Coordinates of C-alpha atoms and ligand atoms in Angstrom, one line a residue:
M1 CA 33.2 22.7 -13.1
A2 CA 31.5 25.9 -12.0
A3 CA 34.9 27.7 -12.5
Q4 CA 35.1 26.6 -16.1
L5 CA 31.8 28.1 -17.3
P6 CA 31.8 31.3 -19.4
I7 CA 30.9 34.7 -17.9
P8 CA 27.2 35.2 -18.5
V9 CA 26.2 37.9 -21.0
Y10 CA 22.5 38.8 -20.8
T11 CA 20.4 41.0 -23.0
S12 CA 17.7 41.7 -20.5
L13 CA 17.5 42.1 -16.7
D14 CA 14.8 39.3 -16.5
Q15 CA 17.5 36.8 -17.6
A16 CA 20.0 38.2 -15.1
M17 CA 17.9 38.3 -12.0
P18 CA 16.7 35.3 -9.9
D19 CA 13.0 36.4 -10.1
L20 CA 10.8 39.0 -11.8
Q21 CA 10.3 41.0 -8.6
T22 CA 14.0 41.5 -8.1
A23 CA 14.3 42.4 -11.8
A24 CA 11.6 45.1 -11.5
E25 CA 13.2 46.5 -8.4
Q26 CA 16.7 46.6 -9.9
A27 CA 15.5 48.1 -13.3
V28 CA 15.2 51.5 -11.7
R29 CA 18.8 51.5 -10.7
Y30 CA 20.0 50.2 -14.1
N31 CA 17.9 52.7 -16.0
N32 CA 19.1 55.6 -13.9
L33 CA 22.7 54.6 -14.5
V34 CA 22.2 54.4 -18.3
E35 CA 20.5 57.9 -18.3
E36 CA 23.2 59.5 -16.2
F37 CA 25.9 57.9 -18.4
E38 CA 24.4 59.5 -21.5
K39 CA 24.2 62.9 -19.8
R40 CA 27.8 62.8 -18.8
F41 CA 29.4 61.3 -21.9
G42 CA 27.0 62.3 -24.7
H43 CA 26.4 58.8 -25.9
K44 CA 24.7 55.6 -24.7
P45 CA 26.7 52.9 -22.9
S46 CA 27.1 49.6 -24.6
Y47 CA 27.1 47.4 -21.5
I48 CA 26.7 47.2 -17.8
A49 CA 29.2 45.1 -16.0
R50 CA 28.1 43.9 -12.6
A51 CA 29.9 42.2 -9.7
P52 CA 28.5 41.5 -6.3
G53 CA 30.0 41.7 -2.8
R54 CA 30.1 38.5 -0.8
V55 CA 29.6 37.2 2.7
N56 CA 32.0 34.6 3.8
L57 CA 29.9 32.1 5.8
I58 CA 32.9 30.3 7.2
G59 CA 36.7 29.9 6.4
E60 CA 38.5 33.1 7.3
H61 CA 42.1 33.9 6.7
I62 CA 42.8 30.5 5.1
D63 CA 42.3 31.2 1.4
Y64 CA 45.9 32.6 1.1
V65 CA 47.3 29.4 2.5
L66 CA 45.2 27.6 -0.1
F67 CA 42.5 26.0 2.1
G68 CA 38.9 26.0 1.0
C69 CA 36.2 28.6 2.1
F70 CA 32.4 28.8 2.0
P71 CA 31.2 32.2 0.7
A72 CA 27.9 33.3 -0.9
A73 CA 27.5 36.4 -3.1
V74 CA 25.2 39.1 -1.6
E75 CA 22.6 41.2 -3.5
R76 CA 24.7 44.3 -3.0
D77 CA 26.9 45.0 -5.9
I78 CA 29.0 47.3 -8.1
L79 CA 27.5 48.3 -11.5
I80 CA 29.6 49.9 -14.3
A81 CA 27.9 51.4 -17.3
C82 CA 30.6 51.3 -20.0
G83 CA 31.3 51.8 -23.7
P84 CA 34.0 52.9 -26.1
S85 CA 34.7 56.6 -25.6
L86 CA 34.0 59.2 -28.3
A87 CA 36.4 61.7 -26.6
T88 CA 39.5 60.1 -28.1
A89 CA 41.3 63.4 -28.2
S90 CA 41.4 63.7 -24.4
T91 CA 41.5 60.0 -23.6
G92 CA 44.2 58.8 -26.1
T93 CA 45.1 55.2 -26.8
G94 CA 43.3 53.2 -24.2
G95 CA 42.5 56.3 -22.2
V96 CA 39.8 56.1 -19.6
Q97 CA 37.2 58.6 -18.3
A98 CA 35.9 57.1 -15.0
H99 CA 33.0 58.7 -13.2
N100 CA 31.1 57.7 -10.1
L101 CA 27.5 58.4 -9.2
N102 CA 28.6 58.9 -5.7
P103 CA 29.8 62.6 -5.5
K104 CA 32.3 61.6 -2.8
Y105 CA 34.4 60.0 -5.6
Q106 CA 35.7 62.6 -8.1
P107 CA 35.8 61.9 -11.8
Q108 CA 39.2 60.6 -13.0
N109 CA 40.9 60.5 -16.4
F110 CA 44.0 58.4 -17.0
V111 CA 45.9 57.0 -19.9
P112 CA 48.0 53.8 -19.6
M113 CA 51.7 54.0 -20.7
L114 CA 53.8 51.2 -22.0
K115 CA 57.0 51.1 -20.2
T116 CA 59.9 49.1 -21.7
G117 CA 63.0 47.7 -20.1
G118 CA 62.0 48.2 -16.4
I119 CA 60.3 45.9 -14.0
T120 CA 56.9 44.4 -15.0
A121 CA 53.7 45.2 -13.3
A122 CA 53.5 41.8 -11.7
E123 CA 57.0 42.2 -10.2
E124 CA 56.0 45.7 -9.0
A125 CA 52.9 44.2 -7.3
G126 CA 55.0 41.6 -5.5
A127 CA 52.9 38.9 -7.1
A128 CA 54.6 35.5 -6.9
S129 CA 52.8 34.7 -10.2
T130 CA 54.0 34.7 -13.7
V131 CA 55.6 37.8 -15.2
H132 CA 54.2 38.4 -18.6
A133 CA 56.5 40.7 -20.5
K134 CA 59.5 42.9 -20.4
A135 CA 57.5 45.9 -21.7
A136 CA 54.8 46.5 -19.1
W137 CA 51.8 48.8 -18.9
Q138 CA 52.1 51.6 -16.3
L139 CA 49.0 53.2 -14.7
D140 CA 50.5 54.7 -11.5
I141 CA 48.6 53.2 -8.6
D142 CA 49.5 55.0 -5.4
K143 CA 49.6 52.3 -2.8
R144 CA 50.1 54.7 0.1
E145 CA 46.8 56.4 -0.4
L146 CA 43.4 54.8 -0.8
R147 CA 41.8 56.2 -4.0
W148 CA 38.7 54.8 -5.7
E149 CA 40.2 54.8 -9.1
S150 CA 43.1 52.6 -8.0
Y151 CA 40.7 49.7 -8.1
V152 CA 39.7 50.7 -11.6
K153 CA 43.3 50.9 -12.7
A154 CA 44.0 47.5 -11.0
G155 CA 41.3 45.9 -13.1
Y156 CA 42.7 47.5 -16.3
Y157 CA 46.2 46.3 -15.7
G158 CA 45.3 42.6 -16.1
V159 CA 43.4 43.2 -19.3
L160 CA 46.3 45.3 -20.8
N161 CA 49.0 42.8 -19.8
R162 CA 47.1 39.8 -21.0
F163 CA 45.7 41.1 -24.3
F164 CA 47.7 44.1 -25.3
S165 CA 51.3 43.4 -24.2
A166 CA 54.2 42.6 -26.6
A167 CA 54.3 39.2 -25.0
S168 CA 50.7 38.5 -26.1
G169 CA 52.0 39.0 -29.7
T170 CA 49.4 41.6 -30.7
Q171 CA 49.7 44.9 -32.5
E172 CA 46.2 45.8 -31.3
H173 CA 45.6 48.9 -29.2
P174 CA 43.2 49.1 -26.3
V175 CA 40.2 51.3 -27.1
P176 CA 39.4 54.5 -25.1
V177 CA 36.7 53.8 -22.5
D178 CA 34.0 55.7 -20.7
L179 CA 32.9 54.3 -17.3
L180 CA 30.2 55.2 -14.9
F181 CA 30.2 53.5 -11.5
T182 CA 27.5 53.0 -8.9
G183 CA 27.8 50.7 -5.9
S184 CA 25.7 49.4 -3.0
V185 CA 28.4 47.4 -1.1
P186 CA 29.5 49.5 1.8
S187 CA 33.3 50.0 1.7
G188 CA 35.4 48.8 4.6
S189 CA 32.6 46.6 5.9
G190 CA 34.0 43.2 5.2
L191 CA 31.6 42.5 2.4
S192 CA 34.3 42.8 -0.2
S193 CA 33.6 46.0 -2.0
S194 CA 37.2 46.1 -3.2
A195 CA 36.9 42.7 -5.0
A196 CA 33.6 43.7 -6.4
M197 CA 35.2 46.9 -7.8
V198 CA 38.2 45.0 -9.3
V199 CA 36.0 42.2 -10.7
A200 CA 33.5 44.7 -12.3
S201 CA 36.3 46.9 -13.6
T202 CA 38.2 43.9 -15.1
L203 CA 34.9 42.8 -16.7
A204 CA 34.2 46.2 -18.1
F205 CA 37.6 46.6 -19.8
L206 CA 37.4 43.0 -21.2
T207 CA 33.9 43.6 -22.6
V208 CA 34.5 47.0 -24.2
N209 CA 37.7 45.7 -25.7
N210 CA 35.8 42.7 -27.1
K211 CA 38.0 40.2 -25.2
L212 CA 35.4 38.5 -23.0
E213 CA 34.8 35.6 -25.3
G214 CA 36.8 32.6 -24.2
V215 CA 37.5 33.9 -20.7
S216 CA 36.1 31.4 -18.2
K217 CA 34.9 32.4 -14.7
G218 CA 38.0 30.7 -13.2
Q219 CA 40.2 32.9 -15.5
L220 CA 38.4 36.0 -14.5
V221 CA 38.9 35.1 -10.8
E222 CA 42.6 34.6 -11.4
M223 CA 42.9 37.9 -13.3
A224 CA 41.0 39.8 -10.6
M225 CA 43.2 38.2 -7.8
E226 CA 46.4 39.3 -9.5
N227 CA 44.9 42.7 -10.3
E228 CA 43.9 43.3 -6.7
K229 CA 47.5 42.7 -5.5
R230 CA 48.4 45.9 -7.4
V231 CA 46.5 47.9 -4.8
G232 CA 48.9 46.5 -2.1
V233 CA 47.0 43.7 -0.5
N234 CA 48.2 40.1 -0.9
S235 CA 44.8 38.6 -0.6
G236 CA 43.7 35.1 -1.5
G237 CA 41.0 34.3 -4.0
L238 CA 38.0 34.0 -1.7
D239 CA 36.3 37.3 -2.6
Q240 CA 37.0 37.2 -6.3
A241 CA 35.8 33.6 -6.5
A242 CA 32.5 34.4 -4.7
S243 CA 31.9 37.6 -6.7
V244 CA 32.5 35.8 -10.0
I245 CA 31.3 32.2 -9.5
C246 CA 28.3 32.2 -7.1
T247 CA 24.8 31.4 -8.2
P248 CA 21.5 32.4 -6.6
H249 CA 20.2 30.2 -3.8
S250 CA 23.6 28.5 -3.1
A251 CA 26.8 29.2 -1.3
I252 CA 30.0 27.8 -2.9
F253 CA 32.6 25.6 -1.5
V254 CA 35.7 27.1 -3.1
N255 CA 39.0 25.3 -3.2
F256 CA 42.3 26.8 -4.3
Y257 CA 44.6 23.8 -4.4
P258 CA 46.0 22.2 -6.5
K259 CA 43.9 24.5 -8.7
L260 CA 40.8 26.7 -8.3
S261 CA 37.5 24.8 -8.2
A262 CA 34.1 25.7 -6.9
E263 CA 31.1 23.6 -5.9
P264 CA 27.7 25.3 -5.4
I265 CA 26.1 24.0 -2.2
P266 CA 22.5 24.9 -1.3
L267 CA 22.0 25.8 2.3
P268 CA 19.8 23.4 4.3
T269 CA 16.1 24.3 4.1
P270 CA 14.1 22.5 6.7
R271 CA 10.5 21.9 6.0
T272 CA 8.9 21.7 9.4
I273 CA 10.8 24.4 11.2
P274 CA 11.3 27.9 9.7
R275 CA 14.2 28.2 7.2
A276 CA 17.3 29.8 8.6
I277 CA 18.9 32.7 6.7
F278 CA 21.9 34.8 7.1
V279 CA 21.9 38.3 8.6
C280 CA 24.8 40.7 8.1
A281 CA 25.4 43.3 10.8
N282 CA 28.0 46.0 10.2
S283 CA 29.9 47.0 13.3
L284 CA 30.4 50.4 11.7
V285 CA 34.0 50.1 12.5
V286 CA 35.5 50.8 9.1
S287 CA 38.6 48.7 8.4
D288 CA 40.1 49.0 5.0
K289 CA 42.6 46.1 4.5
A290 CA 44.6 48.2 2.0
V291 CA 45.2 50.9 4.6
T292 CA 46.2 48.7 7.6
A293 CA 47.8 45.9 5.5
K294 CA 51.3 46.1 7.1
F295 CA 50.2 45.3 10.7
H296 CA 47.0 43.4 9.9
Y297 CA 46.3 41.6 6.7
N298 CA 49.7 41.3 5.0
L299 CA 51.2 40.5 8.4
R300 CA 48.9 37.4 8.7
V301 CA 50.0 36.4 5.2
V302 CA 53.7 36.6 6.2
E303 CA 53.1 34.9 9.6
T304 CA 51.4 31.9 8.0
L305 CA 54.0 31.6 5.2
V306 CA 56.9 31.7 7.7
A307 CA 55.1 29.3 10.0
A308 CA 54.8 26.9 7.1
R309 CA 58.6 26.9 6.5
V310 CA 59.3 26.6 10.3
L311 CA 56.9 23.7 10.6
G312 CA 58.3 22.1 7.5
R313 CA 61.7 22.2 9.1
L314 CA 60.5 20.9 12.5
L315 CA 58.9 18.0 10.6
N316 CA 62.0 17.3 8.5
L317 CA 60.1 17.9 5.2
P318 CA 62.0 18.7 2.0
L319 CA 62.3 22.5 1.6
T320 CA 64.5 24.6 -0.8
P321 CA 65.9 27.9 0.5
T322 CA 64.1 30.0 -2.1
E323 CA 60.6 28.6 -2.1
R324 CA 57.7 29.9 -0.1
P325 CA 55.4 27.0 0.5
T326 CA 52.0 27.5 2.2
L327 CA 50.6 25.6 5.1
R328 CA 48.5 23.6 2.7
V329 CA 51.5 22.5 0.8
I330 CA 53.3 21.5 4.0
L331 CA 50.3 19.3 4.9
T332 CA 50.5 17.7 1.5
R333 CA 54.3 17.1 1.8
W334 CA 53.7 15.6 5.3
L335 CA 51.1 13.2 3.9
G336 CA 53.3 12.3 0.9
T337 CA 50.1 11.8 -1.2
P338 CA 49.7 13.8 -4.4
E339 CA 46.9 16.3 -3.8
A340 CA 45.0 15.2 -6.9
D341 CA 44.5 11.8 -5.3
L342 CA 42.8 13.3 -2.2
E343 CA 39.0 13.6 -1.7
K344 CA 37.6 16.2 0.7
E345 CA 37.1 13.5 3.3
D346 CA 40.8 12.6 3.0
V347 CA 41.8 16.2 3.5
K348 CA 39.6 16.3 6.6
S349 CA 41.0 13.3 8.2
A350 CA 44.6 14.4 7.2
I351 CA 44.0 17.7 9.1
E352 CA 42.7 15.8 12.1
R353 CA 45.9 13.7 12.2
F354 CA 48.1 16.7 11.5
L355 CA 46.8 18.9 14.3
P356 CA 49.0 17.4 17.1
E357 CA 52.1 18.1 14.9
I358 CA 51.5 21.8 15.0
E359 CA 52.1 21.8 18.7
K360 CA 55.8 21.7 17.8
L361 CA 55.4 25.3 16.8
R362 CA 54.3 26.4 20.3
P363 CA 57.0 28.8 21.5
A364 CA 58.6 28.4 25.0
R365 CA 56.6 30.5 27.3
E366 CA 59.2 30.9 30.0
G367 CA 59.8 34.5 30.9
R368 CA 57.1 35.7 28.5
E369 CA 54.1 37.8 29.4
P370 CA 50.7 37.1 27.9
G371 CA 50.7 38.8 24.5
E372 CA 54.4 38.1 24.1
E373 CA 54.0 34.4 23.2
G374 CA 55.1 34.9 19.7
V375 CA 58.6 35.1 18.3
T376 CA 60.7 38.2 17.5
M377 CA 62.0 38.9 14.0
K378 CA 65.4 37.6 15.0
E379 CA 64.0 34.4 16.5
M380 CA 61.8 33.9 13.5
I381 CA 64.8 34.2 11.1
E382 CA 66.7 31.7 13.2
L383 CA 63.8 29.3 13.2
S384 CA 63.5 29.5 9.4
G385 CA 67.0 28.1 9.0
L386 CA 67.7 30.8 6.4
S387 CA 70.3 33.6 6.5
E388 CA 68.9 37.0 7.2
E389 CA 69.5 37.9 3.6
Q390 CA 67.7 34.9 2.2
F391 CA 64.9 35.4 4.7
N392 CA 64.4 39.0 3.6
Q393 CA 64.5 38.0 0.0
V394 CA 61.9 35.2 0.3
Y395 CA 59.6 36.7 2.9
L396 CA 60.0 40.4 3.1
S397 CA 61.2 41.8 -0.2
W398 CA 57.6 41.9 -1.7
V399 CA 55.7 43.1 1.3
E400 CA 55.9 45.5 4.2
V401 CA 55.0 44.2 7.6
E402 CA 55.4 45.5 11.1
A403 CA 55.2 43.6 14.5
E404 CA 57.1 43.1 17.6
Y405 CA 56.1 39.5 18.0
F406 CA 55.1 37.2 15.2
Q407 CA 52.5 34.6 16.2
L408 CA 53.4 31.6 14.2
Y409 CA 51.8 29.0 16.5
K410 CA 48.5 30.8 17.0
R411 CA 48.0 31.6 13.3
T412 CA 48.8 28.0 12.3
R413 CA 46.4 26.6 14.9
H414 CA 43.7 29.0 13.5
V415 CA 44.4 27.9 9.9
F416 CA 44.1 24.1 10.5
T417 CA 41.1 24.2 12.8
E418 CA 39.3 26.7 10.6
A419 CA 40.0 24.6 7.5
L420 CA 38.5 21.6 9.4
R421 CA 35.4 23.6 10.3
V422 CA 34.8 24.6 6.7
L423 CA 34.9 20.9 5.6
E424 CA 32.5 20.0 8.5
F425 CA 30.2 22.8 7.5
R426 CA 30.2 21.6 3.9
E427 CA 29.6 18.0 5.1
V428 CA 26.5 19.1 7.2
C429 CA 25.1 20.9 4.2
V430 CA 25.7 18.1 1.8
R431 CA 24.2 15.5 4.2
A432 CA 21.2 17.8 4.7
Q433 CA 20.7 18.0 1.0
A434 CA 20.6 14.2 0.7
T435 CA 18.2 13.7 3.6
E436 CA 14.8 12.6 2.7
G437 CA 11.9 14.0 4.8
D438 CA 12.2 16.7 7.4
L439 CA 15.4 18.0 8.7
P440 CA 15.9 18.2 12.4
E441 CA 16.6 21.6 13.9
E442 CA 19.8 19.9 15.2
T443 CA 21.3 20.5 11.7
L444 CA 21.0 24.2 12.1
K445 CA 22.4 24.0 15.6
Q446 CA 25.4 22.1 14.2
L447 CA 26.0 24.9 11.6
G448 CA 25.6 27.5 14.3
A449 CA 28.1 25.9 16.6
L450 CA 30.7 25.8 13.8
L451 CA 30.1 29.5 13.2
D452 CA 30.6 30.3 16.9
A453 CA 33.8 28.2 17.0
S454 CA 35.1 30.0 13.9
H455 CA 34.5 33.4 15.5
E456 CA 36.3 32.3 18.7
S457 CA 39.3 31.2 16.6
C458 CA 39.3 34.5 14.6
S459 CA 39.1 36.4 17.8
T460 CA 41.7 34.6 19.9
L461 CA 44.1 32.9 17.4
C462 CA 43.9 34.8 14.2
E463 CA 43.2 38.0 16.2
S464 CA 41.4 39.6 13.3
S465 CA 38.3 40.7 15.3
C466 CA 37.8 43.8 17.4
P467 CA 35.8 44.6 20.6
E468 CA 32.8 46.0 18.7
V469 CA 32.5 42.9 16.4
D470 CA 32.9 40.6 19.4
E471 CA 30.1 42.5 21.1
L472 CA 27.9 42.2 18.0
T473 CA 28.3 38.4 17.9
R474 CA 27.5 38.1 21.6
L475 CA 24.3 40.2 21.1
A476 CA 23.4 38.1 18.1
K477 CA 23.6 34.9 20.2
A478 CA 21.5 36.5 23.0
A479 CA 19.0 37.6 20.3
G480 CA 18.5 34.0 19.3
A481 CA 21.0 33.4 16.4
Y482 CA 22.0 29.8 15.9
G483 CA 25.6 31.1 15.4
S484 CA 27.4 34.3 14.7
R485 CA 30.8 35.2 13.5
I486 CA 33.0 37.9 12.0
T487 CA 33.1 37.8 8.2
G488 CA 35.8 39.0 5.9
A489 CA 39.3 40.4 6.6
G490 CA 38.2 41.7 10.0
W491 CA 39.5 44.4 12.4
G492 CA 36.0 45.9 12.0
G493 CA 33.4 45.3 9.3
C494 CA 30.5 42.9 9.5
T495 CA 29.3 39.9 11.4
V496 CA 27.2 37.1 9.8
S497 CA 24.6 35.3 11.9
L498 CA 22.4 32.3 11.1
V499 CA 18.9 33.2 12.2
A500 CA 15.5 31.5 11.8
E501 CA 13.6 33.4 9.1
D502 CA 10.5 34.0 11.2
R503 CA 12.6 35.6 13.9
V504 CA 14.6 38.0 11.7
E505 CA 12.6 41.1 12.6
E506 CA 12.7 40.5 16.3
F507 CA 16.4 39.7 15.9
I508 CA 17.2 43.0 14.2
A509 CA 15.1 44.9 16.8
K510 CA 17.1 43.3 19.6
I511 CA 20.4 44.1 18.0
K512 CA 19.3 47.7 17.4
E513 CA 18.4 48.0 21.1
G514 CA 21.6 46.4 22.3
Y515 CA 24.3 47.8 20.0
A516 CA 24.9 51.4 21.0
P517 CA 26.1 52.7 17.6
Y518 CA 22.8 51.6 16.0
R519 CA 20.5 53.4 18.4
E520 CA 21.0 56.8 16.8
L521 CA 20.7 55.5 13.2
S522 CA 17.7 56.5 11.0
D523 CA 15.6 53.6 9.7
E524 CA 17.3 54.0 6.3
K525 CA 20.8 53.9 7.7
L526 CA 19.9 51.0 9.9
R527 CA 18.6 49.0 6.9
D528 CA 22.1 49.5 5.4
A529 CA 23.8 48.4 8.6
I530 CA 21.9 45.3 9.3
F531 CA 20.1 43.2 6.8
A532 CA 19.1 39.6 5.9
T533 CA 20.7 38.5 2.7
K534 CA 19.9 35.7 0.1
P535 CA 22.7 34.1 -1.8
S536 CA 22.8 36.1 -5.1
S537 CA 24.2 35.6 -8.5
G538 CA 27.8 36.2 -9.5
A539 CA 29.2 38.7 -11.9
F540 CA 27.7 39.2 -15.4
V541 CA 27.5 41.6 -18.3
L542 CA 24.3 43.1 -19.5
K543 CA 24.4 44.0 -23.2
L544 CA 22.4 47.1 -23.9
D545 CA 20.5 47.9 -27.0
A546 CA 22.6 49.8 -29.5
Ligands
LIG1 C1 39.8 39.5 2.7 C2 40.6 38.9 1.6 C3 40.3 37.5 1.3 C4 40.3 36.6 2.6 C5 39.6 37.3 3.7 C6 39.8 36.7 5.1 O1 38.5 39.6 2.4 O2 40.5 39.7 0.4 O3 41.1 36.9 0.3 O4 41.7 36.4 3.0 O5 40.0 38.7 3.9 O6 39.2 35.4 5.1

């Protein structure tokens, strides 16, 4: 239901913010952006498009195999002041002038070109999704280099292909656009600055081109997911769903199969014991998933996809040579029940029953050293039952990955146990919501234990953590957190810890003392590195006075 709602368009900040105090605090930032836009482009902006970062509370590296996750939007966000450009001579049809308040990011001008007869943008991006047209828009995203405007172009692609392609049957041209960006989501920190950039950019282009009406939150998520693939990362929909669909005061349980759906779930708020809140702590190890995709993020995507086929074969499930089913689809085939007939409780018990089956993937350990438990490329191809050519076509033609050993068993074990933990986490929250009277502290301890178990699995089975992040979670536990785990893609970035509200200050002080990279930080930098966060609202558009 939440995914079918329209994108909110507000006319004042009071409507957009959860309370008046936040609106007053944010007004300074919004006004400054509007003034600076006018200085740079010589006219007022028409709108501000806003998309938040997110913290994933639990459910890591399972969205791309189509299992549900549990994120919340954070208050940190990307804002884009935008409006039709007056400088048509320099911007041309649909041309863009994109500026950023952060001087680190140089102003960029670009004009989309319509390319006929070649491959489409979706094919180029390696997206397995629908290809829209034979004439495709071209914006030249350089995937080998991380450039800030690539995310802006990625957002633009989807709008161009959907509303201005020959296939959409329109003669209309996109309008030239001026954009001014500002952001408070630290990049490479695991709080999803990239999805916030792509969602906000998609929203800005939709709005200025007058195409927002009729686009639901779910459709914006799907567009943003496809758009982000153009930057070279085959991510799932977790970040985009959180950035678009979240509402203040709640996390969302977001499900991707058989179709995108989201359910807002308030976090338990005990009355007699202090409320627990989430604290994000940045390890300061910068990990940009677009840069390391071939041996980190995209490799996990390929490992889990191949694992699904191999497991399907071992379980004698029907498989065609050209399809690329996910682990979620394999579970459904094994069950033999149409997904639409399954309740969350059924999925949970199905996973529990399925877990012993995944042991079939465990590779023979004889003669292997620790760290070599996986399978080589040659072994993996054999296990898939495909010819080398078929294998390359299905699993490698759209993505570049690099590894000596592919860890099919470990990744699969992570996926199913993590999917189970998400459903348990949801269940504890839902039960707490329905409880009359005071909640026992035990509830928070249960949530904390699930966070800890999730981290352990990310660290040892998914292998998406790093020593600094592991250290931060240990320090968090020692400082009194109910639970602590890595959040986001990993290999650096942030942890998220569940902490009693009245102990947050003491908690932060202890982490500062214990985590060496924090000791030298100024108070301002420290506030940026470790902070408590409330679930915030999802993306919206603020319509400005003409
Ligand atoms: C990144 C991706 C998400 C998700 C997480 C890991 O943030 O963009 O889709 O896969 O990593 O859970």
